[in-house]
Coordinates of C-alpha atoms in Angstrom, one line a residue:
Chain G
M1 CA 80.8 -40.7 81.7
A2 CA 81.4 -40.3 78.4
I3 CA 77.6 -40.3 76.9
L4 CA 76.5 -37.8 79.1
R5 CA 79.5 -35.4 77.7
E6 CA 78.7 -36.1 74.4
S7 CA 74.4 -35.8 75.1
Y8 CA 75.5 -32.0 76.5
Y9 CA 77.3 -31.6 73.4
I10 CA 74.4 -32.5 70.9
Y11 CA 72.3 -30.2 73.3
L12 CA 74.1 -27.2 73.8
R13 CA 74.4 -27.6 69.6
N14 CA 70.3 -27.7 70.0
L15 CA 69.8 -25.6 72.3
K16 CA 72.0 -22.7 70.1
I17 CA 70.0 -23.7 66.4
W18 CA 67.1 -23.0 68.8
L19 CA 67.9 -19.7 69.8
A20 CA 69.0 -18.9 66.4
Q21 CA 65.4 -19.0 65.3
P22 CA 64.2 -17.0 67.8
M23 CA 60.4 -17.0 65.9
N24 CA 59.8 -20.7 67.2
L25 CA 59.5 -19.8 70.8
V26 CA 58.0 -16.1 69.8
S27 CA 55.0 -18.0 67.6
A28 CA 54.5 -20.6 70.4
V29 CA 53.9 -17.8 73.2
L30 CA 52.1 -15.6 71.3
S31 CA 49.9 -18.2 70.6
S32 CA 49.0 -19.2 74.3
A33 CA 48.8 -15.5 74.9
F34 CA 46.5 -15.3 72.6
V35 CA 44.4 -17.8 73.7
F36 CA 43.9 -15.8 77.1
L37 CA 43.3 -13.1 75.3
F38 CA 40.6 -14.5 72.8
F39 CA 38.9 -17.4 75.3
G40 CA 39.6 -16.2 79.1
A41 CA 37.6 -12.7 79.3
P42 CA 35.1 -13.1 76.4
L43 CA 33.9 -16.5 77.5
G44 CA 34.6 -15.3 81.6
G45 CA 30.5 -16.0 82.2
V46 CA 30.8 -20.2 81.6
T47 CA 32.1 -19.9 85.6
Q48 CA 28.4 -18.8 86.3
L49 CA 27.0 -22.2 85.0
P50 CA 26.0 -23.9 87.5
G51 CA 28.9 -27.3 88.5
F52 CA 32.0 -25.3 87.0
P53 CA 34.6 -25.5 89.4
A54 CA 36.7 -22.1 89.0
E55 CA 35.6 -19.0 89.5
D56 CA 38.6 -17.4 87.6
Y57 CA 38.0 -18.2 83.7
Q58 CA 41.5 -17.3 82.8
A59 CA 42.9 -19.9 85.8
Y60 CA 41.0 -22.4 84.6
L61 CA 42.4 -22.0 80.7
T62 CA 46.0 -21.5 82.2
A63 CA 46.3 -25.7 82.4
M64 CA 44.9 -25.7 78.8
V65 CA 47.6 -23.0 77.5
I66 CA 50.8 -24.8 79.3
V67 CA 49.6 -28.6 77.5
M68 CA 48.7 -27.1 74.4
S69 CA 52.2 -25.5 74.5
V70 CA 54.1 -28.4 75.4
V71 CA 52.0 -30.9 73.0
F72 CA 52.9 -29.1 69.5
N73 CA 56.2 -28.8 71.3
G74 CA 56.6 -32.4 70.4
A75 CA 55.8 -31.6 66.7
D76 CA 58.6 -28.6 66.4
V77 CA 61.2 -31.3 68.2
A78 CA 60.1 -34.1 65.7
M79 CA 60.3 -31.1 62.9
A80 CA 63.9 -30.4 63.9
V81 CA 65.1 -33.7 64.2
L82 CA 63.8 -34.6 60.6
T83 CA 65.6 -31.4 59.1
D84 CA 69.0 -32.9 60.4
I85 CA 68.3 -36.4 58.8
L86 CA 67.1 -34.9 55.6
S87 CA 70.4 -32.1 55.6
G88 CA 72.5 -35.5 56.5
Y89 CA 74.2 -34.0 59.4
F90 CA 72.4 -36.8 61.3
E91 CA 74.4 -39.1 59.7
K92 CA 77.0 -37.3 60.1
L93 CA 76.5 -37.0 63.7
L94 CA 75.7 -41.2 63.4
L95 CA 79.4 -41.1 61.9
A96 CA 81.4 -39.4 65.2
P97 CA 82.7 -42.2 67.4
I98 CA 80.3 -41.6 70.3
N99 CA 77.2 -43.4 71.7
R100 CA 74.4 -43.1 69.4
F101 CA 72.0 -42.7 72.3
S102 CA 73.7 -39.1 72.8
I103 CA 72.3 -37.8 69.7
L104 CA 68.4 -39.0 71.1
F105 CA 69.4 -37.8 74.5
G106 CA 70.5 -34.3 73.3
S107 CA 67.3 -34.4 71.7
L108 CA 65.2 -35.7 74.0
L109 CA 67.1 -32.8 76.7
M110 CA 66.4 -30.1 74.3
A111 CA 63.0 -30.6 74.1
G112 CA 63.0 -30.4 77.6
T113 CA 64.2 -27.0 77.4
R114 CA 62.1 -26.0 75.0
A115 CA 59.0 -27.2 77.1
L116 CA 60.6 -25.4 80.3
V117 CA 61.5 -22.1 78.8
Q118 CA 57.4 -22.0 77.7
V119 CA 55.6 -23.1 80.7
V120 CA 57.7 -20.7 82.4
I121 CA 56.8 -18.0 80.3
I122 CA 53.3 -18.9 80.4
V123 CA 53.1 -19.3 83.9
T124 CA 54.4 -16.0 84.0
L125 CA 51.6 -14.1 82.0
A126 CA 49.1 -16.5 84.0
I127 CA 50.2 -15.2 87.2
L128 CA 50.5 -11.5 85.4
L129 CA 46.7 -11.5 84.4
G130 CA 46.6 -12.2 88.0
V131 CA 45.5 -16.4 88.3
S132 CA 46.0 -17.3 91.4
F133 CA 47.7 -20.6 92.0
K134 CA 45.8 -22.7 94.8
G135 CA 48.6 -24.8 95.3
G136 CA 50.7 -22.3 96.6
A137 CA 54.8 -21.8 95.3
L138 CA 55.1 -25.0 95.5
G139 CA 52.0 -25.9 92.9
V140 CA 53.8 -23.2 90.7
L141 CA 57.0 -25.7 90.7
A142 CA 55.1 -28.8 90.5
V143 CA 52.9 -27.4 87.5
I144 CA 56.6 -26.5 85.7
A145 CA 58.0 -29.5 86.4
S146 CA 54.9 -32.3 84.9
A147 CA 54.4 -29.9 81.8
T148 CA 58.4 -30.1 81.2
T149 CA 58.2 -34.2 82.0
L150 CA 55.2 -33.9 79.4
G151 CA 57.1 -31.9 76.9
I152 CA 59.5 -34.6 76.9
A153 CA 57.3 -37.5 76.7
L154 CA 55.2 -36.2 73.6
A155 CA 58.8 -35.4 71.8
C156 CA 59.4 -38.9 71.4
L157 CA 56.2 -39.3 70.1
G158 CA 57.2 -36.7 67.3
L159 CA 60.9 -38.1 67.3
V160 CA 59.5 -41.7 66.2
I161 CA 57.4 -40.0 63.4
A162 CA 60.2 -38.4 61.6
L163 CA 62.5 -41.4 62.4
K164 CA 60.2 -43.7 61.0
T165 CA 58.8 -41.7 58.2
K166 CA 61.8 -39.6 57.2
S167 CA 59.2 -37.4 55.6
A168 CA 58.8 -33.8 55.9
Q169 CA 55.1 -33.9 54.9
V170 CA 53.7 -36.6 57.1
T171 CA 55.9 -34.8 60.1
Q172 CA 55.0 -31.5 59.2
N173 CA 51.0 -32.7 59.6
S174 CA 52.1 -34.5 62.7
W175 CA 50.0 -31.5 64.4
L176 CA 46.8 -33.7 63.3
L177 CA 47.5 -36.0 65.8
F178 CA 48.3 -33.6 68.3
M179 CA 45.9 -30.9 68.4
P180 CA 43.3 -34.0 69.3
L181 CA 45.3 -34.7 72.3
A182 CA 45.2 -31.3 73.4
F183 CA 41.6 -30.5 72.4
L184 CA 39.5 -33.3 73.1
T185 CA 40.4 -32.5 77.0
T186 CA 38.4 -30.6 79.3
A187 CA 40.3 -27.9 77.9
F188 CA 37.8 -25.4 78.0
M189 CA 34.7 -26.5 80.1
P190 CA 34.5 -29.8 83.3
K191 CA 34.0 -33.2 82.0
E192 CA 30.7 -32.5 84.2
L193 CA 29.2 -30.0 81.6
L194 CA 30.4 -32.3 78.2
T195 CA 27.9 -34.8 76.7
G196 CA 27.9 -37.5 73.9
W197 CA 30.9 -38.9 72.0
F198 CA 32.9 -36.0 73.5
K199 CA 32.8 -36.8 76.8
I200 CA 33.9 -40.5 75.6
A201 CA 36.6 -39.1 74.0
V202 CA 37.7 -37.4 76.7
T203 CA 38.0 -40.1 79.0
A204 CA 39.7 -42.4 76.7
N205 CA 42.5 -39.7 76.4
P206 CA 45.2 -39.8 78.6
V207 CA 46.7 -36.4 78.1
D208 CA 43.4 -35.0 79.9
Y209 CA 44.1 -36.6 83.2
I210 CA 47.2 -34.7 83.1
M211 CA 45.7 -31.6 82.3
A212 CA 43.5 -32.0 84.7
G213 CA 46.4 -32.6 87.6
I214 CA 47.6 -29.7 86.4
R215 CA 44.8 -27.7 86.6
A216 CA 44.1 -29.0 89.8
I217 CA 47.1 -27.6 91.6
I218 CA 46.0 -24.6 90.1
I219 CA 42.4 -23.5 90.7
Q220 CA 42.0 -26.2 94.1
G221 CA 45.3 -26.6 95.3
W222 CA 46.3 -30.4 96.0
E223 CA 43.5 -32.2 95.5
W224 CA 44.7 -35.7 95.6
D225 CA 41.5 -37.4 94.1
V226 CA 42.5 -35.4 90.9
I227 CA 46.4 -35.3 90.8
L228 CA 47.3 -38.5 91.4
P229 CA 45.5 -40.1 88.3
G230 CA 46.8 -37.4 86.3
L231 CA 50.6 -38.3 87.9
W232 CA 50.3 -41.7 87.2
M233 CA 49.2 -41.5 83.4
L234 CA 52.3 -39.1 83.4
V235 CA 54.3 -41.5 84.7
A236 CA 53.4 -43.9 82.4
A237 CA 53.5 -41.9 79.3
T238 CA 57.0 -41.2 79.6
V239 CA 58.1 -44.1 80.8
S240 CA 56.3 -46.0 77.6
L241 CA 56.9 -43.1 74.9
I242 CA 60.5 -42.8 75.8
T243 CA 60.8 -47.1 75.6
M244 CA 59.4 -46.7 72.2
A245 CA 61.2 -44.1 71.1
T246 CA 65.1 -45.4 72.6
W247 CA 63.4 -48.8 70.9
F248 CA 62.7 -46.5 67.8
Y249 CA 65.9 -45.1 67.4
R250 CA 68.3 -48.2 68.2
R251 CA 66.6 -49.5 65.2
A252 CA 66.7 -46.7 62.8
T253 CA 70.8 -46.5 63.4
A254 CA 71.2 -49.9 63.4
Chain X
M1 CA 98.0 -57.9 58.2
S2 CA 100.5 -56.2 56.6
N3 CA 101.2 -52.4 58.6
H4 CA 101.1 -51.1 55.2
E5 CA 97.1 -52.0 53.8
I6 CA 95.2 -49.6 56.0
V7 CA 91.9 -51.0 54.1
Q8 CA 91.7 -54.6 53.1
V9 CA 88.7 -55.8 51.8
K10 CA 87.7 -59.4 51.0
N11 CA 85.0 -60.5 49.1
L12 CA 82.7 -58.2 50.1
V13 CA 79.1 -58.2 49.6
K14 CA 76.5 -56.0 50.2
V15 CA 72.7 -56.7 49.6
Y16 CA 69.8 -54.4 50.6
P17 CA 66.6 -55.2 51.7
G18 CA 64.5 -56.0 48.8
G19 CA 67.1 -57.5 46.9
T20 CA 69.5 -55.3 45.2
R21 CA 73.0 -56.1 45.5
A22 CA 74.9 -52.9 45.3
V23 CA 78.4 -54.9 45.6
S24 CA 79.3 -58.5 44.7
G25 CA 82.2 -60.0 46.1
I26 CA 84.7 -56.8 45.9
D27 CA 88.7 -57.7 47.2
F28 CA 90.8 -54.8 47.2
T29 CA 93.3 -53.1 49.5
V30 CA 94.8 -49.5 50.3
I31 CA 97.7 -49.4 51.1
Q32 CA 99.5 -46.2 53.9
G33 CA 100.0 -43.0 52.6
E34 CA 98.3 -43.9 48.8
F35 CA 95.8 -41.7 47.2
F36 CA 93.2 -44.4 46.0
G37 CA 90.1 -43.8 44.0
F38 CA 87.4 -46.0 43.2
L39 CA 86.4 -45.2 39.6
G40 CA 82.5 -45.8 38.1
P41 CA 79.1 -44.5 37.3
N42 CA 76.2 -43.7 39.5
G43 CA 74.9 -46.7 41.3
A44 CA 77.9 -48.8 40.5
G45 CA 78.3 -49.6 44.2
K46 CA 81.3 -46.7 45.4
T47 CA 78.8 -45.1 47.8
T48 CA 77.6 -48.3 49.8
T49 CA 81.5 -49.8 49.9
I50 CA 82.5 -46.8 51.5
K51 CA 79.6 -46.5 54.1
I52 CA 80.5 -50.3 54.5
L53 CA 84.0 -49.0 55.6
S54 CA 83.0 -46.2 57.4
A55 CA 81.0 -48.6 59.7
L56 CA 78.1 -46.1 58.8
L57 CA 76.1 -49.1 56.8
K58 CA 76.5 -53.0 57.7
K59 CA 77.8 -55.7 55.1
T60 CA 76.0 -58.8 54.2
S61 CA 79.2 -60.8 54.1
G62 CA 83.0 -61.0 53.5
E63 CA 85.8 -59.3 55.2
A64 CA 86.1 -55.3 55.8
V65 CA 89.3 -54.0 58.1
V66 CA 90.1 -50.0 58.3
A67 CA 93.0 -49.2 60.1
G68 CA 93.4 -52.7 62.1
Y69 CA 89.7 -52.9 63.1
H70 CA 86.8 -55.0 61.9
V71 CA 84.0 -52.4 60.6
D72 CA 81.7 -54.5 62.4
R73 CA 83.1 -55.7 65.5
D74 CA 85.0 -52.8 65.9
P75 CA 82.8 -49.7 64.5
R76 CA 83.8 -47.1 67.0
E77 CA 87.3 -47.5 66.9
V78 CA 87.2 -47.3 62.8
R79 CA 85.4 -44.3 63.5
R80 CA 88.1 -42.4 65.6
R81 CA 90.5 -43.5 62.7
I82 CA 89.1 -41.8 60.0
G83 CA 87.5 -39.0 58.5
F84 CA 84.8 -39.2 56.4
A85 CA 83.4 -36.1 53.8
M86 CA 79.8 -37.6 52.6
Q87 CA 78.9 -37.0 48.8
E88 CA 75.4 -35.5 50.4
V89 CA 77.1 -33.0 52.3
G90 CA 75.7 -33.1 55.8
L91 CA 75.9 -29.6 57.3
D92 CA 73.7 -27.8 60.2
D93 CA 72.6 -24.9 57.9
L94 CA 72.1 -22.9 60.9
A95 CA 75.6 -23.5 62.9
T96 CA 78.4 -20.7 62.4
G97 CA 81.0 -22.7 60.4
W98 CA 83.2 -21.9 63.4
D99 CA 80.3 -23.6 66.0
F100 CA 80.0 -26.6 63.5
L101 CA 84.3 -27.5 63.3
V102 CA 84.4 -27.0 67.0
L103 CA 81.5 -29.2 67.6
Q104 CA 83.0 -32.1 65.3
G105 CA 86.5 -31.7 67.2
L106 CA 85.0 -32.2 70.6
L107 CA 82.7 -35.2 69.1
Y108 CA 85.7 -37.1 68.2
G109 CA 87.6 -36.3 71.9
L110 CA 89.3 -33.2 71.3
S111 CA 89.3 -31.0 74.1
R112 CA 87.7 -28.2 74.1
R113 CA 91.4 -25.9 73.5
E114 CA 92.0 -27.9 71.2
A115 CA 89.1 -28.1 69.4
R116 CA 89.2 -24.3 68.9
R117 CA 93.1 -24.5 67.8
R118 CA 92.1 -26.8 65.5
A119 CA 89.3 -25.2 63.7
A120 CA 91.2 -22.2 63.4
E121 CA 93.8 -24.0 61.8
L122 CA 91.7 -25.3 59.4
L123 CA 89.6 -22.6 59.0
D124 CA 92.9 -21.0 57.6
L125 CA 94.0 -23.6 55.2
V126 CA 90.5 -23.4 53.3
E127 CA 90.5 -20.1 53.3
L128 CA 86.8 -19.7 55.0
A129 CA 88.5 -17.6 58.1
P130 CA 86.7 -14.8 57.4
V131 CA 83.3 -16.2 56.9
A132 CA 83.9 -18.5 59.8
K133 CA 81.4 -16.6 62.2
R134 CA 78.9 -16.9 59.4
K135 CA 76.3 -19.3 59.3
I136 CA 76.8 -22.5 56.8
G137 CA 73.8 -21.7 55.1
T138 CA 75.0 -18.7 53.7
Y139 CA 77.7 -20.7 52.2
S140 CA 78.4 -21.1 48.6
G141 CA 78.6 -24.2 47.4
G142 CA 82.5 -24.8 47.1
M143 CA 82.6 -22.8 50.7
R144 CA 80.4 -25.9 52.2
R145 CA 82.5 -28.9 50.4
R146 CA 85.5 -26.8 51.6
I147 CA 83.6 -26.7 55.3
D148 CA 82.6 -30.2 55.0
L149 CA 86.3 -31.3 53.8
V150 CA 87.8 -29.6 56.7
A151 CA 85.0 -31.4 59.3
A152 CA 86.4 -34.8 58.2
L153 CA 89.7 -33.4 59.3
M154 CA 89.1 -32.0 63.0
H155 CA 90.4 -35.4 64.6
S156 CA 94.2 -35.6 61.8
P157 CA 92.1 -38.6 60.8
A158 CA 95.2 -40.7 58.9
L159 CA 92.6 -41.9 56.9
L160 CA 90.2 -40.2 55.1
F161 CA 87.0 -41.1 52.7
L162 CA 85.6 -38.6 50.3
D163 CA 82.9 -39.5 48.4
E164 CA 82.6 -37.4 45.1
P165 CA 84.3 -34.5 46.7
T166 CA 84.1 -31.9 43.7
T167 CA 81.0 -33.7 42.5
G168 CA 78.6 -30.2 41.3
L169 CA 81.3 -27.9 41.7
D170 CA 82.5 -25.2 39.4
P171 CA 85.9 -25.9 38.0
Q172 CA 87.4 -23.2 40.5
S173 CA 86.3 -24.8 43.2
R174 CA 87.2 -27.9 42.0
L175 CA 90.9 -27.2 41.5
A176 CA 91.3 -25.7 45.1
I177 CA 89.5 -28.7 46.7
W178 CA 92.2 -30.9 44.2
E179 CA 95.0 -28.9 45.6
H180 CA 93.9 -29.2 49.4
L181 CA 93.6 -33.1 48.9
E182 CA 97.1 -33.3 47.3
Q183 CA 98.4 -31.0 49.9
L184 CA 97.2 -33.6 52.7
N185 CA 98.3 -36.9 51.1
E186 CA 102.0 -35.0 51.1
Q187 CA 101.4 -34.9 54.5
G188 CA 100.8 -38.6 55.1
V189 CA 96.9 -38.9 55.2
T190 CA 95.8 -41.9 53.1
I191 CA 92.7 -40.9 51.0
F192 CA 90.6 -43.0 49.6
L193 CA 88.0 -41.2 47.2
T194 CA 85.4 -42.0 44.6
T195 CA 84.6 -40.4 41.6
Q196 CA 83.1 -40.6 38.7
M197 CA 85.1 -38.0 36.7
M198 CA 88.2 -39.5 35.2
E199 CA 90.3 -36.3 35.4
E200 CA 90.0 -36.4 38.8
A201 CA 91.3 -40.0 39.2
D202 CA 93.8 -39.1 36.9
R203 CA 95.3 -36.6 38.4
L204 CA 94.6 -37.5 42.2
C205 CA 95.0 -41.1 42.8
Q206 CA 98.2 -42.9 42.9
R207 CA 96.3 -46.3 42.4
I208 CA 92.4 -46.7 41.1
A209 CA 90.1 -49.6 41.2
I210 CA 87.7 -49.2 38.5
I211 CA 83.6 -50.2 39.4
D212 CA 81.0 -51.5 37.6
Q213 CA 77.5 -52.8 38.5
S214 CA 79.0 -54.0 42.1
R215 CA 82.0 -55.1 41.1
I216 CA 85.6 -54.1 40.5
V217 CA 86.9 -54.6 36.7
A218 CA 90.4 -53.1 36.4
E219 CA 93.0 -51.9 39.2
G220 CA 95.9 -50.5 38.9
S221 CA 97.8 -47.4 38.8
P222 CA 95.9 -44.7 35.9
Q223 CA 99.2 -45.5 34.0
E224 CA 99.0 -48.9 34.2
L225 CA 95.5 -49.0 33.6
K226 CA 96.3 -46.8 30.6
A227 CA 99.1 -49.1 29.2
K228 CA 96.7 -52.1 29.0
V229 CA 94.5 -50.3 26.7
G230 CA 97.2 -49.8 24.3
G231 CA 100.4 -47.7 24.0
D232 CA 100.6 -44.0 23.2
M233 CA 100.3 -42.7 20.0
I234 CA 103.2 -40.3 18.5
R235 CA 102.2 -38.1 15.4
I236 CA 105.4 -36.8 13.5
T237 CA 105.4 -34.2 11.2
I238 CA 108.3 -34.1 8.2
A239 CA 109.2 -31.1 6.4
S240 CA 109.7 -31.0 2.7
T241 CA 110.4 -29.2 -0.2
D242 CA 108.5 -31.6 -2.9
E243 CA 105.8 -34.2 -3.1
R244 CA 108.1 -36.6 -4.5
A245 CA 111.1 -36.0 -1.8
G246 CA 108.6 -36.4 1.0
K247 CA 107.6 -39.5 0.0
A248 CA 110.9 -40.6 -0.1
L249 CA 111.6 -39.4 3.3
M250 CA 108.2 -40.7 4.5
D251 CA 109.7 -44.1 3.1
K252 CA 112.6 -43.3 4.7
A253 CA 111.8 -42.8 7.6
E254 CA 108.8 -45.4 8.4
A255 CA 111.6 -48.3 7.8
L256 CA 113.9 -46.6 10.2
V257 CA 111.4 -46.7 12.8
K258 CA 110.3 -50.2 12.2
E259 CA 113.0 -51.6 13.6
L260 CA 113.1 -49.9 16.6
S261 CA 112.4 -52.5 19.4
Y262 CA 109.6 -49.8 21.5
V263 CA 107.5 -49.3 18.1
S264 CA 104.7 -51.4 18.3
G265 CA 103.3 -50.2 14.8
V266 CA 103.9 -47.5 11.8
S267 CA 101.3 -46.1 9.3
S268 CA 101.5 -42.5 7.4
R269 CA 98.3 -40.6 6.8
D270 CA 97.9 -37.4 5.3
G271 CA 101.4 -36.3 5.2
N272 CA 102.1 -37.5 9.1
L273 CA 103.6 -40.4 10.4
I274 CA 101.6 -42.5 12.9
I275 CA 103.8 -44.0 15.2
G276 CA 102.6 -46.5 18.0
V277 CA 104.6 -46.7 21.3
K278 CA 104.8 -48.1 24.3
D279 CA 105.2 -45.1 26.2
G280 CA 105.2 -42.0 24.7
S281 CA 107.1 -39.9 26.9
S282 CA 110.5 -41.8 26.4
G283 CA 109.9 -42.6 22.8
A284 CA 109.3 -39.2 21.2
P285 CA 113.3 -38.0 22.3
D286 CA 114.4 -41.4 21.3
L287 CA 112.7 -40.8 18.0
M288 CA 114.1 -36.9 17.6
R289 CA 117.2 -38.3 18.0
V290 CA 117.0 -41.5 15.3
F291 CA 115.3 -38.8 13.0
H292 CA 117.8 -36.1 13.6
D293 CA 120.7 -38.9 13.1
N294 CA 119.4 -39.8 10.1
K295 CA 118.8 -36.2 8.6
I296 CA 115.1 -36.1 8.6
P297 CA 113.9 -32.6 9.4
V298 CA 110.9 -33.5 11.4
T299 CA 108.6 -29.9 11.9
H300 CA 105.8 -31.4 14.5
L301 CA 105.8 -34.0 16.9
S302 CA 102.8 -34.8 19.3
V303 CA 102.0 -37.2 21.5
A304 CA 98.4 -38.6 22.6
S305 CA 97.9 -40.8 25.5
P306 CA 94.9 -43.4 25.8
S307 CA 93.0 -41.8 28.5
L308 CA 91.1 -43.3 31.4
D309 CA 87.8 -42.9 29.2
D310 CA 89.5 -45.6 26.6
V311 CA 90.0 -47.6 30.0
F312 CA 86.6 -47.6 31.2
L313 CA 85.3 -48.5 27.7
K314 CA 87.5 -51.4 27.5
Y315 CA 86.7 -53.0 30.6
T316 CA 82.9 -52.2 30.6
G317 CA 82.0 -52.1 26.8
R318 CA 80.6 -48.5 27.6
K319 CA 80.9 -44.7 28.3
I320 CA 81.0 -43.5 31.6
R321 CA 78.5 -41.1 32.4
S322 CA 80.0 -38.1 31.6
E323 CA 77.0 -35.4 33.2
E324 CA 77.5 -34.3 36.5
A325 CA 75.5 -36.6 39.3
S326 CA 72.6 -34.9 40.8
G327 CA 72.2 -36.1 43.6
D328 CA 68.6 -36.9 45.2
E329 CA 66.4 -35.3 42.4
A330 CA 63.1 -35.6 44.1
G331 CA 64.5 -34.8 47.2
Q332 CA 65.9 -31.6 46.0
M333 CA 62.8 -30.4 44.2
L334 CA 61.2 -31.2 47.7
R335 CA 63.4 -28.9 49.3
P336 CA 62.2 -25.1 48.5
W337 CA 59.2 -26.1 49.4
L338 CA 60.0 -26.9 52.8
G339 CA 61.5 -24.3 53.5
L340 CA 64.4 -26.9 53.8
K341 CA 67.3 -24.4 51.7
R342 CA 68.2 -22.1 53.7
R343 CA 66.4 -23.2 57.0

């Protein structure tokens, strides 16, 4: 199929561009490491609180670090696409006799790759810090797979922002949208220990369900009561965001 | 369709959402092998037309057939057959020149091997082989234009669209691009270029259409268009020993010249004879023969032709903007702020 080959070419190009900017990956990994460093040991005492579900606070934090890194990945992908739009290279790609959706797929594939590489590094880091995955080796794979999927879904959101606004100012600041998604969650505390508006916001944030599912695999093992809502939310978010991105993309390139 | 017409445009109209009429019912054809130019000021509708013809932009109405395919029915077939170097040079600054060209080839259906062979060949052609492995972001303005030009040639298109290919370049880089274009045209590539530079249109194009305020106001070869403005002017200085003898010679010359069929007018000014002729290049030698036969000593002769500037003035009542197009100024100003220039 021509579209697969074309998407692959676009993907390879995106990969080369990404590898040409190693700081992107370094800063993503460092910011994750900082979270472990700044919050892990110093705040470890919270595990003593009655009702706290984990004994190891770093294990608790791992899900949050993973989700945070793929959430911000969405903003980075948006910026990469916008850079192509502003430089005119996007139009040059559209001029080629290829299926235009191969440009979209090549970008999403790249978003998945970035998310995958980041998540694998964070999981390795967590294991090195002594975090043990209760879900076992299969759990590690499940965490990596679901975080990568979430990365692709959120890249769709970033892509829509870039295509719709074509504005570097808006796109560069799209982390303002992504930040609540990452932090209005049970990132640091389980829901039972949260109160007031924050608890309501967390309940309304779809990303929290996915984060909770990933965390369950890490700190509890195959706890399906928590994992399943997360899984459904992930599937729903991925399907709807990819649909939305495709729709906007079709309109933007018509 | 005749086989020779590689571009056929009939009553083409483009109205942008918001009501701006960029193109108001233009007709023209481009013949295979021709070097055809669209000459007009900024905002005349040149870029809009060329983008419609390359299937990047949808027309509002009318008909546009490129390389035998309707641009809106078979956009991919059209794109396969054309190369397009855009005004806003769409380059991938973080890619190397080599990777950029090879990918371009792959996207146009070349095999990896063909793409590599062609990239090497074209980099040689535009003398960019030594910088092929450098990132495009480090290239100079002239190098960027050249790599953009050869990117449009990777799939050996029969028809090449160029939107202001030398705008913003220094004279030396401009000349280099012109030479490449002439060479390509000699090799049989049909070239359709837009420009707001008279000199460029005059030097390169076999036929031009002057476009102003979304309409074509004149069409023909540069020579034809200039001839419509009026013929050439020949200025002759006659040698004489004194004023009276000079006056007699001048009168004799004027009387002789008036009888010639190709002379449209003659007058004397500051001791020179100004002669209007249809075509200076054939008129001047003949005039020299006439003067020689009649023993009138000529010391100096010069021929001046009307320029495309005069043509533009005649058809639009205005002078074409002489400054270089500066592009999207606001966008350019923002780029350094966004760290986009070097990316």
